[in-house]
Amino acid sequence: MTRVFDSWHDWNTGRRELALHAPSVSIERLDRSVEFARRFHGNQRRPAGEPYVEHLLEVLEILVLGAGIHDADVLVSAMLHDVVEDTDCTIEDVRAEFGPRVADLVAWVTKPDPAPGEDPQEVRLRYLRSIRSAPQEVVSLKLADRYSNVQRLGTHPRLEKQRSYYRETCENVLPLAAGVPWFEEAFSSWRDSYQHLDSRAV
């Protein structure tokens, strides 16, 4: 059964849980990253209608409560992982505010825009494949991001998107989880729970 992480939608709750489960992590630094993300993402929403910042908090929750990761730079990057890809924030903005390591982590998980004439799907797949050669912190960050995206895949409004995202995850993300503590078992359970979306079985 897929475990759903969705209790940190309220940052006050996340803040209390973080202090309990990762007391060595600077709460003040995470506060800054939450406010930074809120400022840039603004009123953006996810496909199912929830505020975008809830996804960022889910990624943070997955890293801490699921994977047991307490690396402060990785957790800050969890809150910022989409600001360059989805807003007008730049890597230089991230570097100036949070330092070079956070900027490098965010850069790794930022999908590039297609060049003129490039197939967006090919760019997307090339980006996912590039994570295979990334540092382990990047892999964990990407896995937490994708797990947040797929843990309630059935709520996406389009069935065809559910099926294509399931297939993409199985083919390109599950191999990243192989041998990675917690994520390997979590994604294996998720794959089995959503096997009905396998288009080859339809």
Short mmCIF file of N, CA and C in Angstrom, two decimals, residues 91-178:
data_model
loop_
_atom_site.label_atom_id
_atom_site.label_comp_id
_atom_site.label_asym_id
_atom_site.label_seq_id
_atom_site.Cartn_x
_atom_site.Cartn_y
_atom_site.Cartn_z
N ILE A 91 18.78 30.92 -10.91
CA ILE A 91 19.75 30.22 -10.08
C ILE A 91 20.59 31.23 -9.29
N GLU A 92 20.90 32.36 -9.90
CA GLU A 92 21.66 33.38 -9.19
C GLU A 92 20.90 33.93 -8.00
N ASP A 93 19.58 34.04 -8.12
CA ASP A 93 18.76 34.46 -6.98
C ASP A 93 18.89 33.45 -5.84
N VAL A 94 18.82 32.17 -6.19
CA VAL A 94 18.94 31.11 -5.19
C VAL A 94 20.32 31.13 -4.56
N ARG A 95 21.36 31.27 -5.38
CA ARG A 95 22.73 31.29 -4.88
C ARG A 95 22.95 32.46 -3.92
N ALA A 96 22.45 33.62 -4.28
CA ALA A 96 22.64 34.81 -3.45
C ALA A 96 21.97 34.66 -2.09
N GLU A 97 20.84 33.98 -2.05
CA GLU A 97 20.07 33.87 -0.82
C GLU A 97 20.47 32.67 0.03
N PHE A 98 20.85 31.53 -0.63
CA PHE A 98 21.05 30.29 0.12
C PHE A 98 22.41 29.62 -0.10
N GLY A 99 23.25 30.20 -0.93
CA GLY A 99 24.60 29.68 -1.09
C GLY A 99 24.77 28.74 -2.27
N PRO A 100 26.04 28.42 -2.59
CA PRO A 100 26.34 27.67 -3.81
C PRO A 100 25.86 26.23 -3.82
N ARG A 101 25.89 25.55 -2.67
CA ARG A 101 25.47 24.13 -2.69
C ARG A 101 23.98 24.01 -2.97
N VAL A 102 23.17 24.83 -2.33
CA VAL A 102 21.72 24.80 -2.60
C VAL A 102 21.47 25.15 -4.06
N ALA A 103 22.17 26.15 -4.57
CA ALA A 103 21.99 26.53 -5.97
C ALA A 103 22.34 25.38 -6.90
N ASP A 104 23.40 24.65 -6.59
CA ASP A 104 23.79 23.50 -7.43
C ASP A 104 22.74 22.40 -7.38
N LEU A 105 22.19 22.13 -6.19
CA LEU A 105 21.15 21.11 -6.07
C LEU A 105 19.90 21.50 -6.86
N VAL A 106 19.50 22.74 -6.75
CA VAL A 106 18.32 23.21 -7.49
C VAL A 106 18.59 23.15 -8.99
N ALA A 107 19.80 23.52 -9.41
CA ALA A 107 20.14 23.47 -10.84
C ALA A 107 20.04 22.05 -11.38
N TRP A 108 20.49 21.07 -10.60
CA TRP A 108 20.43 19.68 -11.04
C TRP A 108 19.00 19.24 -11.33
N VAL A 109 18.04 19.66 -10.49
CA VAL A 109 16.67 19.16 -10.63
C VAL A 109 15.78 20.11 -11.42
N THR A 110 16.39 21.09 -12.08
CA THR A 110 15.63 22.01 -12.93
C THR A 110 15.65 21.51 -14.37
N LYS A 111 14.48 21.17 -14.87
CA LYS A 111 14.39 20.67 -16.25
C LYS A 111 14.66 21.81 -17.23
N PRO A 112 15.55 21.63 -18.19
CA PRO A 112 15.85 22.72 -19.15
C PRO A 112 14.71 22.93 -20.13
N ASP A 113 14.61 24.15 -20.61
CA ASP A 113 13.65 24.45 -21.66
C ASP A 113 14.14 23.87 -22.99
N PRO A 114 13.23 23.38 -23.82
CA PRO A 114 13.66 22.87 -25.14
C PRO A 114 14.24 24.00 -25.99
N ALA A 115 15.29 23.68 -26.73
CA ALA A 115 15.83 24.62 -27.70
C ALA A 115 14.87 24.69 -28.89
N PRO A 116 14.95 25.73 -29.70
CA PRO A 116 14.08 25.81 -30.89
C PRO A 116 14.19 24.55 -31.74
N GLY A 117 13.05 23.94 -32.03
CA GLY A 117 13.02 22.73 -32.85
C GLY A 117 13.18 21.44 -32.09
N GLU A 118 13.51 21.52 -30.79
CA GLU A 118 13.67 20.29 -30.00
C GLU A 118 12.32 19.75 -29.58
N ASP A 119 12.24 18.42 -29.47
CA ASP A 119 11.05 17.74 -28.99
C ASP A 119 10.99 17.86 -27.47
N PRO A 120 9.97 18.51 -26.90
CA PRO A 120 9.90 18.66 -25.45
C PRO A 120 9.95 17.34 -24.69
N GLN A 121 9.34 16.30 -25.26
CA GLN A 121 9.35 15.01 -24.58
C GLN A 121 10.75 14.42 -24.54
N GLU A 122 11.52 14.61 -25.61
CA GLU A 122 12.89 14.12 -25.62
C GLU A 122 13.75 14.88 -24.62
N VAL A 123 13.52 16.19 -24.52
CA VAL A 123 14.25 16.99 -23.54
C VAL A 123 13.93 16.49 -22.13
N ARG A 124 12.65 16.21 -21.89
CA ARG A 124 12.21 15.71 -20.58
C ARG A 124 12.88 14.38 -20.23
N LEU A 125 12.90 13.46 -21.19
CA LEU A 125 13.51 12.15 -20.95
C LEU A 125 15.02 12.27 -20.76
N ARG A 126 15.65 13.15 -21.54
CA ARG A 126 17.10 13.35 -21.39
C ARG A 126 17.43 13.90 -20.01
N TYR A 127 16.57 14.80 -19.54
CA TYR A 127 16.75 15.36 -18.20
C TYR A 127 16.64 14.26 -17.13
N LEU A 128 15.60 13.42 -17.23
CA LEU A 128 15.43 12.35 -16.25
C LEU A 128 16.62 11.39 -16.28
N ARG A 129 17.11 11.08 -17.47
CA ARG A 129 18.26 10.19 -17.57
C ARG A 129 19.52 10.81 -16.99
N SER A 130 19.62 12.13 -17.06
CA SER A 130 20.82 12.80 -16.53
C SER A 130 20.93 12.65 -15.02
N ILE A 131 19.81 12.44 -14.34
CA ILE A 131 19.85 12.29 -12.88
C ILE A 131 20.60 11.02 -12.48
N ARG A 132 20.71 10.07 -13.41
CA ARG A 132 21.43 8.83 -13.09
C ARG A 132 22.89 9.10 -12.73
N SER A 133 23.46 10.16 -13.26
CA SER A 133 24.87 10.48 -12.98
C SER A 133 25.01 11.57 -11.92
N ALA A 134 23.91 11.93 -11.28
CA ALA A 134 23.92 13.01 -10.29
C ALA A 134 24.43 12.51 -8.94
N PRO A 135 24.88 13.43 -8.09
CA PRO A 135 25.22 13.07 -6.71
C PRO A 135 24.01 12.47 -5.99
N GLN A 136 24.27 11.68 -4.96
CA GLN A 136 23.20 10.99 -4.26
C GLN A 136 22.17 11.94 -3.67
N GLU A 137 22.61 13.11 -3.21
CA GLU A 137 21.66 14.07 -2.65
C GLU A 137 20.65 14.52 -3.70
N VAL A 138 21.11 14.66 -4.94
CA VAL A 138 20.22 15.06 -6.03
C VAL A 138 19.23 13.95 -6.33
N VAL A 139 19.72 12.71 -6.36
CA VAL A 139 18.85 11.57 -6.62
C VAL A 139 17.74 11.51 -5.57
N SER A 140 18.10 11.65 -4.30
CA SER A 140 17.10 11.61 -3.23
C SER A 140 16.10 12.75 -3.38
N LEU A 141 16.58 13.91 -3.74
CA LEU A 141 15.70 15.06 -3.93
C LEU A 141 14.72 14.81 -5.07
N LYS A 142 15.22 14.27 -6.17
CA LYS A 142 14.34 13.99 -7.31
C LYS A 142 13.35 12.89 -6.97
N LEU A 143 13.79 11.87 -6.25
CA LEU A 143 12.88 10.79 -5.87
C LEU A 143 11.77 11.30 -4.96
N ALA A 144 12.11 12.18 -4.03
CA ALA A 144 11.09 12.73 -3.13
C ALA A 144 10.10 13.60 -3.91
N ASP A 145 10.62 14.37 -4.86
CA ASP A 145 9.76 15.19 -5.72
C ASP A 145 8.78 14.31 -6.49
N ARG A 146 9.30 13.26 -7.12
CA ARG A 146 8.42 12.40 -7.91
C ARG A 146 7.45 11.63 -7.03
N TYR A 147 7.90 11.20 -5.84
CA TYR A 147 6.98 10.47 -4.97
C TYR A 147 5.82 11.36 -4.55
N SER A 148 6.10 12.63 -4.28
CA SER A 148 5.00 13.55 -3.98
C SER A 148 4.04 13.64 -5.16
N ASN A 149 4.60 13.70 -6.36
CA ASN A 149 3.77 13.84 -7.56
C ASN A 149 2.89 12.61 -7.81
N VAL A 150 3.39 11.43 -7.46
CA VAL A 150 2.66 10.20 -7.83
C VAL A 150 1.91 9.56 -6.68
N GLN A 151 2.09 10.02 -5.46
CA GLN A 151 1.48 9.31 -4.33
C GLN A 151 -0.05 9.34 -4.39
N ARG A 152 -0.60 10.33 -5.08
CA ARG A 152 -2.05 10.38 -5.30
C ARG A 152 -2.32 10.53 -6.79
N LEU A 153 -1.66 9.72 -7.59
CA LEU A 153 -1.75 9.88 -9.04
C LEU A 153 -3.19 9.81 -9.53
N GLY A 154 -4.02 9.04 -8.87
CA GLY A 154 -5.40 8.89 -9.30
C GLY A 154 -6.23 10.16 -9.21
N THR A 155 -5.73 11.20 -8.53
CA THR A 155 -6.49 12.45 -8.44
C THR A 155 -6.26 13.35 -9.65
N HIS A 156 -5.31 12.99 -10.52
CA HIS A 156 -5.11 13.83 -11.70
C HIS A 156 -6.36 13.78 -12.56
N PRO A 157 -6.80 14.92 -13.08
CA PRO A 157 -8.08 14.95 -13.79
C PRO A 157 -8.11 14.19 -15.12
N ARG A 158 -6.95 13.86 -15.70
CA ARG A 158 -6.95 13.18 -17.00
C ARG A 158 -6.37 11.77 -16.89
N LEU A 159 -7.17 10.77 -17.24
CA LEU A 159 -6.74 9.38 -17.15
C LEU A 159 -5.51 9.11 -18.02
N GLU A 160 -5.47 9.68 -19.22
CA GLU A 160 -4.34 9.45 -20.09
C GLU A 160 -3.05 9.97 -19.48
N LYS A 161 -3.13 11.10 -18.78
CA LYS A 161 -1.96 11.63 -18.09
C LYS A 161 -1.55 10.71 -16.95
N GLN A 162 -2.51 10.16 -16.23
CA GLN A 162 -2.18 9.20 -15.18
C GLN A 162 -1.39 8.04 -15.76
N ARG A 163 -1.86 7.51 -16.90
CA ARG A 163 -1.19 6.36 -17.51
C ARG A 163 0.21 6.70 -18.02
N SER A 164 0.35 7.86 -18.68
CA SER A 164 1.66 8.22 -19.22
C SER A 164 2.64 8.53 -18.09
N TYR A 165 2.16 9.13 -17.02
CA TYR A 165 3.04 9.46 -15.89
C TYR A 165 3.45 8.19 -15.15
N TYR A 166 2.52 7.25 -15.04
CA TYR A 166 2.86 5.96 -14.43
C TYR A 166 3.96 5.27 -15.25
N ARG A 167 3.79 5.23 -16.56
CA ARG A 167 4.77 4.58 -17.43
C ARG A 167 6.13 5.28 -17.34
N GLU A 168 6.12 6.61 -17.39
CA GLU A 168 7.38 7.35 -17.31
C GLU A 168 8.08 7.10 -15.98
N THR A 169 7.31 7.06 -14.90
CA THR A 169 7.89 6.83 -13.58
C THR A 169 8.50 5.44 -13.48
N CYS A 170 7.79 4.45 -13.97
CA CYS A 170 8.30 3.08 -13.91
C CYS A 170 9.57 2.92 -14.75
N GLU A 171 9.59 3.56 -15.92
CA GLU A 171 10.72 3.37 -16.83
C GLU A 171 11.94 4.22 -16.47
N ASN A 172 11.72 5.40 -15.92
CA ASN A 172 12.83 6.34 -15.76
C ASN A 172 13.13 6.75 -14.33
N VAL A 173 12.20 6.54 -13.40
CA VAL A 173 12.43 6.97 -12.03
C VAL A 173 12.68 5.78 -11.11
N LEU A 174 11.93 4.69 -11.29
CA LEU A 174 12.16 3.53 -10.44
C LEU A 174 13.60 3.02 -10.50
N PRO A 175 14.26 3.04 -11.68
CA PRO A 175 15.67 2.62 -11.68
C PRO A 175 16.55 3.50 -10.79
N LEU A 176 16.20 4.78 -10.63
CA LEU A 176 16.95 5.67 -9.74
C LEU A 176 16.82 5.23 -8.29
N ALA A 177 15.67 4.64 -7.96
CA ALA A 177 15.39 4.26 -6.58
C ALA A 177 16.07 2.95 -6.19
N ALA A 178 16.56 2.20 -7.17
CA ALA A 178 17.18 0.90 -6.87
C ALA A 178 18.36 1.07 -5.93
#
